[in-house]
Structure formats: C-alpha cells, structure tokens
C-alpha cells in the first residue's frame, strides 16, 4: 500500500499524568483489550508499555508510562525517567487530569515539563462519570491557560465515554506514515510479562496499602502440557519483609489462594486455554534499591 496516496496516518501517543489518574485504564479502553494492569494504588504501572491501535484511517502506537511523581528509591527514579523521557519522543502527548479545578504541585511540575517541549498536548479530563456534566466547563477553564493545549477532551476511561472522539482528535496530530505493525499486533509486552503483571494486579488489589509497593512477580515456568489442553505456570511473588510474606500468604494460605484464583481467570482469558497456576512467596530485602534485582525482576528500559 502506498500510504502517502492513501493518506494513512501513523505515530506515537504517550499517556502521562499523576499516578491513579487513569492512564492505564484509558489505554486499555482505547485499544479494546486489557494489556496494562490497573488498580487504585499509585505506582501500579512500572514499565513503559506499548500498545497498537489499528483502523482504516491509520495506526496509533500508545505508550503507557508510570506516573510522574517524586521518586523515593531507585525503582521510583527509573519509573519517573521513563515517563519524562517519552515526552519529546512522540507525536502527541495525552495529559490526563482529574476532573477538578484544583491544580496542585504535581500538575504544576508536569506543566513545567510540557511547556519546555514542542510536542502537541491534548488535555484529557478523565473520570467525568464522577461529576455533573455542567461542572466540566469549570475544569476546562481552570486548565485552559496553563499550557498551549492543542485540544481539550473530557472522557470517562472506565465507561468508554468519548472514546471515538478522542481517537479522532489524536489522528489530527499524527503525520502521514506507514502501518508500522501488522493489524494483529496489540503490544510489545511478552506474554510471560503480562502474566506476571496480572498476578501483581490481583495482589495489588487484594492486599492492604503498605505492601503492594514492595512486590514484584517472576514467572519460573510456563509450559504447555503434551496434550495441549493446559498450561502449567509457576510464579513467585517477591516481597521485602517476612511480615509481608505472612500477610500475602494469609490465614491458612487464604490470601495467596484468592490472588491465584483471580489471576488464573484472567490468564486463561489472555492465553485462551486452561491454566494451572502455582504461586510461591519469597522475601528479598530492599530489592527496590538494587539495580541488579530491579533488572532481574523484569524492569528494563
Ligand atoms: P494510572 O495509575 O494513571 O495508570 O491509573 P489506573 O488506570 O491504574 O486507574 C487508577 C484508578 O482509577 C483505578 O481504580 C481505576 O478503576 C480508576 N479509574 C480510571 N479511569 C476512571 C474513570 O474514567 N472513572 C472512574 N470512576 N474511575 C476511573
Ligand atoms: K494506579
Ligand atoms: Mg498505570
């Protein structure tokens, strides 16, 4: 196909914003598939995750990043670096904000970064399902002058409200270009990585607040049985303290069993086959301050 003649458009769009504003939820909604895990805990997303949206008018490659926040350790610094670096590498930036007129230090920090960059910025006011319709204009007014926004689009990532409108707006800022990926490609994340992430998501969602920041998940084995009907998966949840290990396992193993059950359902969906999942828990003190262990647990740039 000659893409110049056909006016095919393609390019990169990055999602940025404070932790928990709904970046991963929005990306999953836009591509129509759950690739990035989500939860109500900050620092759920640790890697840069690339997904591909393909339709007749073109192809959008989305980059979901960890939120921009104050780093407290090496893992945190690694995450912030990823988020900040992508700003200048893409064709368009989607800056997600909460539906609020309050612009705090976190937003101010992002505004400074954006004003230094030449990339067009679409302000996405997310979670509009939580506010009254007539309030939306006041949020737009609060933000309008903060940056030279290319567009402002209110959406609900959770409900999919204004999804197509946002897609069309993104295409306006993409150059003519080739189809970079074939239409079956959805993500650059290896299956093993998504499986590990789905387990981490269930742990994040089920455990109390202080533990989730300190966990990682590794896959030791992922193997199809000879009959081709079941995949056996052995995975380990890494935590930082002995006391955390006890909580993750739970009374008579109840918590670990629940994490495993919920993760298995989604892994079976992803792999489209039956899964036998076995989970272990291991303590590695202060792994988040070790470059070696951060890499070892799958966080690579
Ligand atoms: P991220 O840290 O920016 O990637 O945020 P997540 O995608 O992990 O979402 C954080 C929390 O906000 C989750 O509990 C989501 O279910 C919730 N959330 C995301 N988008 C919406 C939305 O449009 N409406 C509502 N009500 N909740 C949302
Ligand atoms: K989150
Ligand atoms: Mg996220």
PDB file of C-alpha atoms in Angstrom, residues 5-266:
ATOM      1  CA  UNK A   5      -1.557   8.307  -1.612  1.00  0.00           C
ATOM      2  CA  UNK A   6      -3.967   6.663   0.765  1.00  0.00           C
ATOM      3  CA  UNK A   7      -3.345   9.309   3.447  1.00  0.00           C
ATOM      4  CA  UNK A   8      -2.688   6.637   6.007  1.00  0.00           C
ATOM      5  CA  UNK A   9      -1.637   8.186   9.309  1.00  0.00           C
ATOM      6  CA  UNK A  10       0.554   6.711  11.994  1.00  0.00           C
ATOM      7  CA  UNK A  11       2.553   7.755  15.001  1.00  0.00           C
ATOM      8  CA  UNK A  12       3.152   7.683  18.727  1.00  0.00           C
ATOM      9  CA  UNK A  13       0.921   8.996  21.501  1.00  0.00           C
ATOM     10  CA  UNK A  14       2.061   8.903  25.108  1.00  0.00           C
ATOM     11  CA  UNK A  15      -0.173   8.972  28.167  1.00  0.00           C
ATOM     12  CA  UNK A  16       1.189  10.998  31.041  1.00  0.00           C
ATOM     13  CA  UNK A  17      -0.181  12.299  34.308  1.00  0.00           C
ATOM     14  CA  UNK A  18      -0.128  11.759  38.026  1.00  0.00           C
ATOM     15  CA  UNK A  19      -0.423   8.273  39.477  1.00  0.00           C
ATOM     16  CA  UNK A  20      -4.017   6.974  39.581  1.00  0.00           C
ATOM     17  CA  UNK A  21      -5.439   9.457  37.125  1.00  0.00           C
ATOM     18  CA  UNK A  22      -6.452   6.546  34.859  1.00  0.00           C
ATOM     19  CA  UNK A  23      -3.715   6.299  32.200  1.00  0.00           C
ATOM     20  CA  UNK A  24      -3.654   2.510  32.017  1.00  0.00           C
ATOM     21  CA  UNK A  25      -7.442   2.256  32.156  1.00  0.00           C
ATOM     22  CA  UNK A  26      -7.720   4.694  29.251  1.00  0.00           C
ATOM     23  CA  UNK A  27      -5.131   2.901  27.152  1.00  0.00           C
ATOM     24  CA  UNK A  28      -6.872  -0.450  27.645  1.00  0.00           C
ATOM     25  CA  UNK A  29     -10.185   1.174  26.735  1.00  0.00           C
ATOM     26  CA  UNK A  30      -8.785   2.792  23.575  1.00  0.00           C
ATOM     27  CA  UNK A  31      -7.292  -0.430  22.233  1.00  0.00           C
ATOM     28  CA  UNK A  32     -10.215  -2.525  23.471  1.00  0.00           C
ATOM     29  CA  UNK A  33      -8.092  -5.034  25.358  1.00  0.00           C
ATOM     30  CA  UNK A  34      -6.605  -5.343  28.817  1.00  0.00           C
ATOM     31  CA  UNK A  35      -2.845  -5.166  28.456  1.00  0.00           C
ATOM     32  CA  UNK A  36      -1.794  -2.742  31.193  1.00  0.00           C
ATOM     33  CA  UNK A  37      -2.829  -3.633  34.717  1.00  0.00           C
ATOM     34  CA  UNK A  38      -4.751  -1.073  36.765  1.00  0.00           C
ATOM     35  CA  UNK A  39      -5.571  -0.516  40.418  1.00  0.00           C
ATOM     36  CA  UNK A  40      -6.385   2.245  42.856  1.00  0.00           C
ATOM     37  CA  UNK A  41      -2.784   2.134  44.121  1.00  0.00           C
ATOM     38  CA  UNK A  42      -0.154   4.557  42.829  1.00  0.00           C
ATOM     39  CA  UNK A  43       2.850   3.021  41.049  1.00  0.00           C
ATOM     40  CA  UNK A  44       0.820   0.195  39.557  1.00  0.00           C
ATOM     41  CA  UNK A  45       2.490   0.702  36.166  1.00  0.00           C
ATOM     42  CA  UNK A  46       6.275   0.313  36.340  1.00  0.00           C
ATOM     43  CA  UNK A  47       7.385  -0.179  32.757  1.00  0.00           C
ATOM     44  CA  UNK A  48       6.766   1.675  29.566  1.00  0.00           C
ATOM     45  CA  UNK A  49       4.086  -0.362  27.832  1.00  0.00           C
ATOM     46  CA  UNK A  50       3.491  -0.038  24.126  1.00  0.00           C
ATOM     47  CA  UNK A  51       0.181  -0.965  22.516  1.00  0.00           C
ATOM     48  CA  UNK A  52      -1.092  -0.646  18.974  1.00  0.00           C
ATOM     49  CA  UNK A  53      -4.457   0.651  17.782  1.00  0.00           C
ATOM     50  CA  UNK A  54      -5.188  -0.067  14.129  1.00  0.00           C
ATOM     51  CA  UNK A  55      -8.088   1.091  11.980  1.00  0.00           C
ATOM     52  CA  UNK A  56      -8.767   2.228   8.417  1.00  0.00           C
ATOM     53  CA  UNK A  57      -7.558   5.810   8.858  1.00  0.00           C
ATOM     54  CA  UNK A  58      -4.305   4.779  10.475  1.00  0.00           C
ATOM     55  CA  UNK A  59      -2.363   3.364  13.380  1.00  0.00           C
ATOM     56  CA  UNK A  60      -1.719   4.839  16.809  1.00  0.00           C
ATOM     57  CA  UNK A  61       1.047   3.451  18.966  1.00  0.00           C
ATOM     58  CA  UNK A  62       0.237   4.239  22.585  1.00  0.00           C
ATOM     59  CA  UNK A  63       2.861   4.454  25.295  1.00  0.00           C
ATOM     60  CA  UNK A  64       1.590   3.959  28.812  1.00  0.00           C
ATOM     61  CA  UNK A  65       4.071   5.206  31.346  1.00  0.00           C
ATOM     62  CA  UNK A  66       4.417   5.110  35.109  1.00  0.00           C
ATOM     63  CA  UNK A  67       3.054   8.324  36.607  1.00  0.00           C
ATOM     64  CA  UNK A  68       5.249  11.339  37.096  1.00  0.00           C
ATOM     65  CA  UNK A  69       5.875  11.629  40.847  1.00  0.00           C
ATOM     66  CA  UNK A  70       8.601  12.266  43.422  1.00  0.00           C
ATOM     67  CA  UNK A  71      10.973   9.299  43.396  1.00  0.00           C
ATOM     68  CA  UNK A  72      11.818   7.707  46.755  1.00  0.00           C
ATOM     69  CA  UNK A  73      14.146   4.922  45.620  1.00  0.00           C
ATOM     70  CA  UNK A  74      15.903   3.555  42.545  1.00  0.00           C
ATOM     71  CA  UNK A  75      12.783   1.861  41.207  1.00  0.00           C
ATOM     72  CA  UNK A  76      10.882   5.153  41.568  1.00  0.00           C
ATOM     73  CA  UNK A  77      13.629   7.106  39.792  1.00  0.00           C
ATOM     74  CA  UNK A  78      13.647   4.552  36.974  1.00  0.00           C
ATOM     75  CA  UNK A  79       9.884   4.989  36.593  1.00  0.00           C
ATOM     76  CA  UNK A  80       9.965   8.802  36.534  1.00  0.00           C
ATOM     77  CA  UNK A  81      12.804   8.795  33.979  1.00  0.00           C
ATOM     78  CA  UNK A  82      10.755   6.669  31.611  1.00  0.00           C
ATOM     79  CA  UNK A  83       7.746   8.951  31.881  1.00  0.00           C
ATOM     80  CA  UNK A  84       9.684  12.181  31.390  1.00  0.00           C
ATOM     81  CA  UNK A  85      11.850  10.977  28.531  1.00  0.00           C
ATOM     82  CA  UNK A  86       8.946   9.908  26.317  1.00  0.00           C
ATOM     83  CA  UNK A  87       7.573  13.477  26.210  1.00  0.00           C
ATOM     84  CA  UNK A  88       9.995  14.538  23.494  1.00  0.00           C
ATOM     85  CA  UNK A  89       9.963  11.272  21.561  1.00  0.00           C
ATOM     86  CA  UNK A  90       6.328  11.175  20.496  1.00  0.00           C
ATOM     87  CA  UNK A  91       3.983  12.868  18.011  1.00  0.00           C
ATOM     88  CA  UNK A  92       1.356  13.798  20.556  1.00  0.00           C
ATOM     89  CA  UNK A  93       1.002  13.811  24.336  1.00  0.00           C
ATOM     90  CA  UNK A  94      -2.186  12.890  26.174  1.00  0.00           C
ATOM     91  CA  UNK A  95      -2.043  14.578  29.563  1.00  0.00           C
ATOM     92  CA  UNK A  96      -4.647  13.078  31.845  1.00  0.00           C
ATOM     93  CA  UNK A  97      -6.015  15.053  34.785  1.00  0.00           C
ATOM     94  CA  UNK A  98      -8.674  14.518  37.421  1.00  0.00           C
ATOM     95  CA  UNK A  99     -11.984  16.356  36.977  1.00  0.00           C
ATOM     96  CA  UNK A 100     -11.127  19.149  39.383  1.00  0.00           C
ATOM     97  CA  UNK A 101     -10.350  22.872  39.391  1.00  0.00           C
ATOM     98  CA  UNK A 102      -7.532  22.318  41.882  1.00  0.00           C
ATOM     99  CA  UNK A 103      -4.130  22.436  40.211  1.00  0.00           C
ATOM    100  CA  UNK A 104      -1.586  21.195  42.724  1.00  0.00           C
ATOM    101  CA  UNK A 105       2.179  20.801  42.858  1.00  0.00           C
ATOM    102  CA  UNK A 106       2.014  17.537  40.917  1.00  0.00           C
ATOM    103  CA  UNK A 107       0.252  19.176  37.977  1.00  0.00           C
ATOM    104  CA  UNK A 108       2.493  22.251  38.197  1.00  0.00           C
ATOM    105  CA  UNK A 109       5.544  20.007  37.849  1.00  0.00           C
ATOM    106  CA  UNK A 110       4.072  18.434  34.698  1.00  0.00           C
ATOM    107  CA  UNK A 111       3.097  21.849  33.253  1.00  0.00           C
ATOM    108  CA  UNK A 112       6.752  22.929  33.524  1.00  0.00           C
ATOM    109  CA  UNK A 113       7.895  19.843  31.624  1.00  0.00           C
ATOM    110  CA  UNK A 114       5.233  20.289  28.952  1.00  0.00           C
ATOM    111  CA  UNK A 115       5.981  23.956  28.407  1.00  0.00           C
ATOM    112  CA  UNK A 116       9.592  23.022  27.604  1.00  0.00           C
ATOM    113  CA  UNK A 117       8.520  20.546  24.934  1.00  0.00           C
ATOM    114  CA  UNK A 118       7.362  21.207  21.369  1.00  0.00           C
ATOM    115  CA  UNK A 119       5.106  18.146  21.164  1.00  0.00           C
ATOM    116  CA  UNK A 120       1.373  18.950  20.857  1.00  0.00           C
ATOM    117  CA  UNK A 121      -0.538  18.267  24.080  1.00  0.00           C
ATOM    118  CA  UNK A 122      -4.123  17.031  24.310  1.00  0.00           C
ATOM    119  CA  UNK A 123      -5.538  17.689  27.760  1.00  0.00           C
ATOM    120  CA  UNK A 124      -7.725  14.721  28.687  1.00  0.00           C
ATOM    121  CA  UNK A 125     -10.057  15.377  31.600  1.00  0.00           C
ATOM    122  CA  UNK A 126     -10.774  11.852  32.821  1.00  0.00           C
ATOM    123  CA  UNK A 127     -13.365  10.327  35.178  1.00  0.00           C
ATOM    124  CA  UNK A 128     -16.207  12.571  34.019  1.00  0.00           C
ATOM    125  CA  UNK A 129     -18.575   9.792  35.106  1.00  0.00           C
ATOM    126  CA  UNK A 130     -17.893  11.013  38.666  1.00  0.00           C
ATOM    127  CA  UNK A 131     -19.018  14.632  38.153  1.00  0.00           C
ATOM    128  CA  UNK A 132     -22.020  16.576  36.897  1.00  0.00           C
ATOM    129  CA  UNK A 133     -21.975  17.448  33.197  1.00  0.00           C
ATOM    130  CA  UNK A 134     -22.259  21.183  33.817  1.00  0.00           C
ATOM    131  CA  UNK A 135     -19.122  21.140  36.015  1.00  0.00           C
ATOM    132  CA  UNK A 136     -16.898  20.065  33.143  1.00  0.00           C
ATOM    133  CA  UNK A 137     -16.638  23.599  31.748  1.00  0.00           C
ATOM    134  CA  UNK A 138     -15.208  24.879  35.030  1.00  0.00           C
ATOM    135  CA  UNK A 139     -12.420  22.269  34.862  1.00  0.00           C
ATOM    136  CA  UNK A 140     -11.669  23.249  31.283  1.00  0.00           C
ATOM    137  CA  UNK A 141     -11.497  26.896  32.370  1.00  0.00           C
ATOM    138  CA  UNK A 142      -9.129  26.103  35.227  1.00  0.00           C
ATOM    139  CA  UNK A 143      -6.663  24.398  32.880  1.00  0.00           C
ATOM    140  CA  UNK A 144      -7.111  26.285  29.619  1.00  0.00           C
ATOM    141  CA  UNK A 145      -4.309  28.854  30.136  1.00  0.00           C
ATOM    142  CA  UNK A 146      -1.788  26.588  31.838  1.00  0.00           C
ATOM    143  CA  UNK A 147      -0.335  25.218  28.614  1.00  0.00           C
ATOM    144  CA  UNK A 148      -0.735  25.810  24.943  1.00  0.00           C
ATOM    145  CA  UNK A 149      -3.128  22.861  24.572  1.00  0.00           C
ATOM    146  CA  UNK A 150      -3.800  21.542  21.095  1.00  0.00           C
ATOM    147  CA  UNK A 151      -7.172  20.184  22.278  1.00  0.00           C
ATOM    148  CA  UNK A 152      -9.130  19.533  25.437  1.00  0.00           C
ATOM    149  CA  UNK A 153     -11.228  16.351  25.579  1.00  0.00           C
ATOM    150  CA  UNK A 154     -13.281  15.172  28.582  1.00  0.00           C
ATOM    151  CA  UNK A 155     -13.626  11.377  28.811  1.00  0.00           C
ATOM    152  CA  UNK A 156     -14.504   8.507  31.081  1.00  0.00           C
ATOM    153  CA  UNK A 157     -11.861   5.824  30.632  1.00  0.00           C
ATOM    154  CA  UNK A 158     -13.876   3.492  32.811  1.00  0.00           C
ATOM    155  CA  UNK A 159     -17.120   3.783  30.851  1.00  0.00           C
ATOM    156  CA  UNK A 160     -15.580   4.454  27.436  1.00  0.00           C
ATOM    157  CA  UNK A 161     -17.321   7.805  27.150  1.00  0.00           C
ATOM    158  CA  UNK A 162     -15.939   9.997  24.297  1.00  0.00           C
ATOM    159  CA  UNK A 163     -13.561   7.241  23.260  1.00  0.00           C
ATOM    160  CA  UNK A 164     -14.027   7.624  19.491  1.00  0.00           C
ATOM    161  CA  UNK A 165     -13.899  11.405  19.761  1.00  0.00           C
ATOM    162  CA  UNK A 166     -10.511  11.168  21.462  1.00  0.00           C
ATOM    163  CA  UNK A 167      -9.218   8.717  18.822  1.00  0.00           C
ATOM    164  CA  UNK A 168     -10.256  11.092  16.022  1.00  0.00           C
ATOM    165  CA  UNK A 169      -8.580  14.035  17.766  1.00  0.00           C
ATOM    166  CA  UNK A 170      -5.337  12.055  18.162  1.00  0.00           C
ATOM    167  CA  UNK A 171      -5.295  11.263  14.426  1.00  0.00           C
ATOM    168  CA  UNK A 172      -5.381  15.001  13.679  1.00  0.00           C
ATOM    169  CA  UNK A 173      -1.893  15.305  15.153  1.00  0.00           C
ATOM    170  CA  UNK A 174      -0.304  12.254  13.521  1.00  0.00           C
ATOM    171  CA  UNK A 175       1.729  12.561  10.324  1.00  0.00           C
ATOM    172  CA  UNK A 176       1.117  10.500   7.215  1.00  0.00           C
ATOM    173  CA  UNK A 177       3.028   7.326   7.731  1.00  0.00           C
ATOM    174  CA  UNK A 178       3.217   3.595   7.208  1.00  0.00           C
ATOM    175  CA  UNK A 179       1.464   0.833   9.054  1.00  0.00           C
ATOM    176  CA  UNK A 180       4.307   0.084  11.468  1.00  0.00           C
ATOM    177  CA  UNK A 181       2.788  -3.127  12.817  1.00  0.00           C
ATOM    178  CA  UNK A 182       0.554  -5.730  11.211  1.00  0.00           C
ATOM    179  CA  UNK A 183      -3.053  -5.454  12.310  1.00  0.00           C
ATOM    180  CA  UNK A 184      -2.833  -8.408  14.708  1.00  0.00           C
ATOM    181  CA  UNK A 185      -0.135  -6.779  16.818  1.00  0.00           C
ATOM    182  CA  UNK A 186      -1.509  -5.395  20.059  1.00  0.00           C
ATOM    183  CA  UNK A 187       1.512  -4.947  22.310  1.00  0.00           C
ATOM    184  CA  UNK A 188       5.264  -5.259  22.695  1.00  0.00           C
ATOM    185  CA  UNK A 189       4.839  -6.954  26.076  1.00  0.00           C
ATOM    186  CA  UNK A 190       5.848 -10.618  26.054  1.00  0.00           C
ATOM    187  CA  UNK A 191       3.105 -12.998  27.206  1.00  0.00           C
ATOM    188  CA  UNK A 192       5.146 -14.006  30.264  1.00  0.00           C
ATOM    189  CA  UNK A 193       5.378 -10.371  31.314  1.00  0.00           C
ATOM    190  CA  UNK A 194       1.616  -9.827  31.016  1.00  0.00           C
ATOM    191  CA  UNK A 195       1.020 -12.994  33.036  1.00  0.00           C
ATOM    192  CA  UNK A 196       3.361 -11.723  35.777  1.00  0.00           C
ATOM    193  CA  UNK A 197       1.604  -8.363  35.717  1.00  0.00           C
ATOM    194  CA  UNK A 198      -1.866  -9.906  36.036  1.00  0.00           C
ATOM    195  CA  UNK A 199      -0.695 -11.710  39.171  1.00  0.00           C
ATOM    196  CA  UNK A 200       0.769  -8.467  40.529  1.00  0.00           C
ATOM    197  CA  UNK A 201      -2.516  -6.694  39.787  1.00  0.00           C
ATOM    198  CA  UNK A 202      -4.521  -9.160  41.866  1.00  0.00           C
ATOM    199  CA  UNK A 203      -2.021  -8.831  44.716  1.00  0.00           C
ATOM    200  CA  UNK A 204      -2.236  -5.013  44.490  1.00  0.00           C
ATOM    201  CA  UNK A 205      -5.993  -5.084  44.557  1.00  0.00           C
ATOM    202  CA  UNK A 206      -6.366  -7.595  47.383  1.00  0.00           C
ATOM    203  CA  UNK A 207      -3.588  -6.516  49.745  1.00  0.00           C
ATOM    204  CA  UNK A 208      -3.573  -3.597  52.138  1.00  0.00           C
ATOM    205  CA  UNK A 209      -1.911  -0.340  51.131  1.00  0.00           C
ATOM    206  CA  UNK A 210       1.594  -0.619  52.556  1.00  0.00           C
ATOM    207  CA  UNK A 211       2.609  -3.921  50.978  1.00  0.00           C
ATOM    208  CA  UNK A 212       1.956  -3.532  47.222  1.00  0.00           C
ATOM    209  CA  UNK A 213       4.736  -1.016  46.521  1.00  0.00           C
ATOM    210  CA  UNK A 214       7.258  -3.608  47.594  1.00  0.00           C
ATOM    211  CA  UNK A 215       6.202  -6.542  45.466  1.00  0.00           C
ATOM    212  CA  UNK A 216       7.389  -7.996  42.196  1.00  0.00           C
ATOM    213  CA  UNK A 217       6.344 -11.165  40.394  1.00  0.00           C
ATOM    214  CA  UNK A 218       8.560 -13.587  38.480  1.00  0.00           C
ATOM    215  CA  UNK A 219       7.479 -16.489  36.290  1.00  0.00           C
ATOM    216  CA  UNK A 220       9.635 -19.573  36.848  1.00  0.00           C
ATOM    217  CA  UNK A 221       7.876 -21.869  34.430  1.00  0.00           C
ATOM    218  CA  UNK A 222       5.202 -21.548  31.776  1.00  0.00           C
ATOM    219  CA  UNK A 223       4.758 -24.740  29.831  1.00  0.00           C
ATOM    220  CA  UNK A 224       2.030 -26.364  27.817  1.00  0.00           C
ATOM    221  CA  UNK A 225       1.232 -29.973  28.690  1.00  0.00           C
ATOM    222  CA  UNK A 226       1.787 -32.549  25.915  1.00  0.00           C
ATOM    223  CA  UNK A 227      -1.991 -32.842  25.361  1.00  0.00           C
ATOM    224  CA  UNK A 228      -2.047 -29.105  24.549  1.00  0.00           C
ATOM    225  CA  UNK A 229      -5.043 -28.511  26.819  1.00  0.00           C
ATOM    226  CA  UNK A 230      -3.442 -26.977  29.908  1.00  0.00           C
ATOM    227  CA  UNK A 231      -0.589 -24.567  30.560  1.00  0.00           C
ATOM    228  CA  UNK A 232       1.282 -25.002  33.839  1.00  0.00           C
ATOM    229  CA  UNK A 233       2.556 -21.780  35.361  1.00  0.00           C
ATOM    230  CA  UNK A 234       4.832 -21.467  38.401  1.00  0.00           C
ATOM    231  CA  UNK A 235       5.238 -17.930  39.693  1.00  0.00           C
ATOM    232  CA  UNK A 236       6.804 -16.232  42.710  1.00  0.00           C
ATOM    233  CA  UNK A 237       5.663 -13.091  44.478  1.00  0.00           C
ATOM    234  CA  UNK A 238       8.700 -11.249  45.828  1.00  0.00           C
ATOM    235  CA  UNK A 239       8.222  -9.022  48.871  1.00  0.00           C
ATOM    236  CA  UNK A 240      10.525  -7.036  51.123  1.00  0.00           C
ATOM    237  CA  UNK A 241       9.761  -8.297  54.634  1.00  0.00           C
ATOM    238  CA  UNK A 242       8.998 -11.505  56.490  1.00  0.00           C
ATOM    239  CA  UNK A 243       5.902  -9.860  57.960  1.00  0.00           C
ATOM    240  CA  UNK A 244       4.701  -9.063  54.438  1.00  0.00           C
ATOM    241  CA  UNK A 245       5.216 -12.655  53.398  1.00  0.00           C
ATOM    242  CA  UNK A 246       2.839 -13.745  56.132  1.00  0.00           C
ATOM    243  CA  UNK A 247       0.180 -11.280  55.024  1.00  0.00           C
ATOM    244  CA  UNK A 248       0.493 -12.253  51.348  1.00  0.00           C
ATOM    245  CA  UNK A 249       0.062 -15.922  52.235  1.00  0.00           C
ATOM    246  CA  UNK A 250      -2.772 -15.180  54.653  1.00  0.00           C
ATOM    247  CA  UNK A 251      -4.536 -17.365  57.181  1.00  0.00           C
ATOM    248  CA  UNK A 252      -4.069 -20.959  56.071  1.00  0.00           C
ATOM    249  CA  UNK A 253      -2.987 -19.678  52.680  1.00  0.00           C
ATOM    250  CA  UNK A 254      -6.322 -17.977  52.031  1.00  0.00           C
ATOM    251  CA  UNK A 255      -4.906 -14.719  50.604  1.00  0.00           C
ATOM    252  CA  UNK A 256      -2.467 -16.420  48.252  1.00  0.00           C
ATOM    253  CA  UNK A 257      -5.216 -18.764  47.105  1.00  0.00           C
ATOM    254  CA  UNK A 258      -7.502 -15.819  46.355  1.00  0.00           C
ATOM    255  CA  UNK A 259      -4.756 -13.962  44.426  1.00  0.00           C
ATOM    256  CA  UNK A 260      -4.089 -17.136  42.433  1.00  0.00           C
ATOM    257  CA  UNK A 261      -7.755 -17.810  41.687  1.00  0.00           C
ATOM    258  CA  UNK A 262      -8.449 -14.293  40.441  1.00  0.00           C
ATOM    259  CA  UNK A 263      -5.238 -14.161  38.404  1.00  0.00           C
ATOM    260  CA  UNK A 264      -5.904 -17.564  36.837  1.00  0.00           C
ATOM    261  CA  UNK A 265      -9.266 -16.466  35.426  1.00  0.00           C
ATOM    262  CA  UNK A 266      -7.671 -13.541  33.600  1.00  0.00           C
TER     263      UNK A 266
END
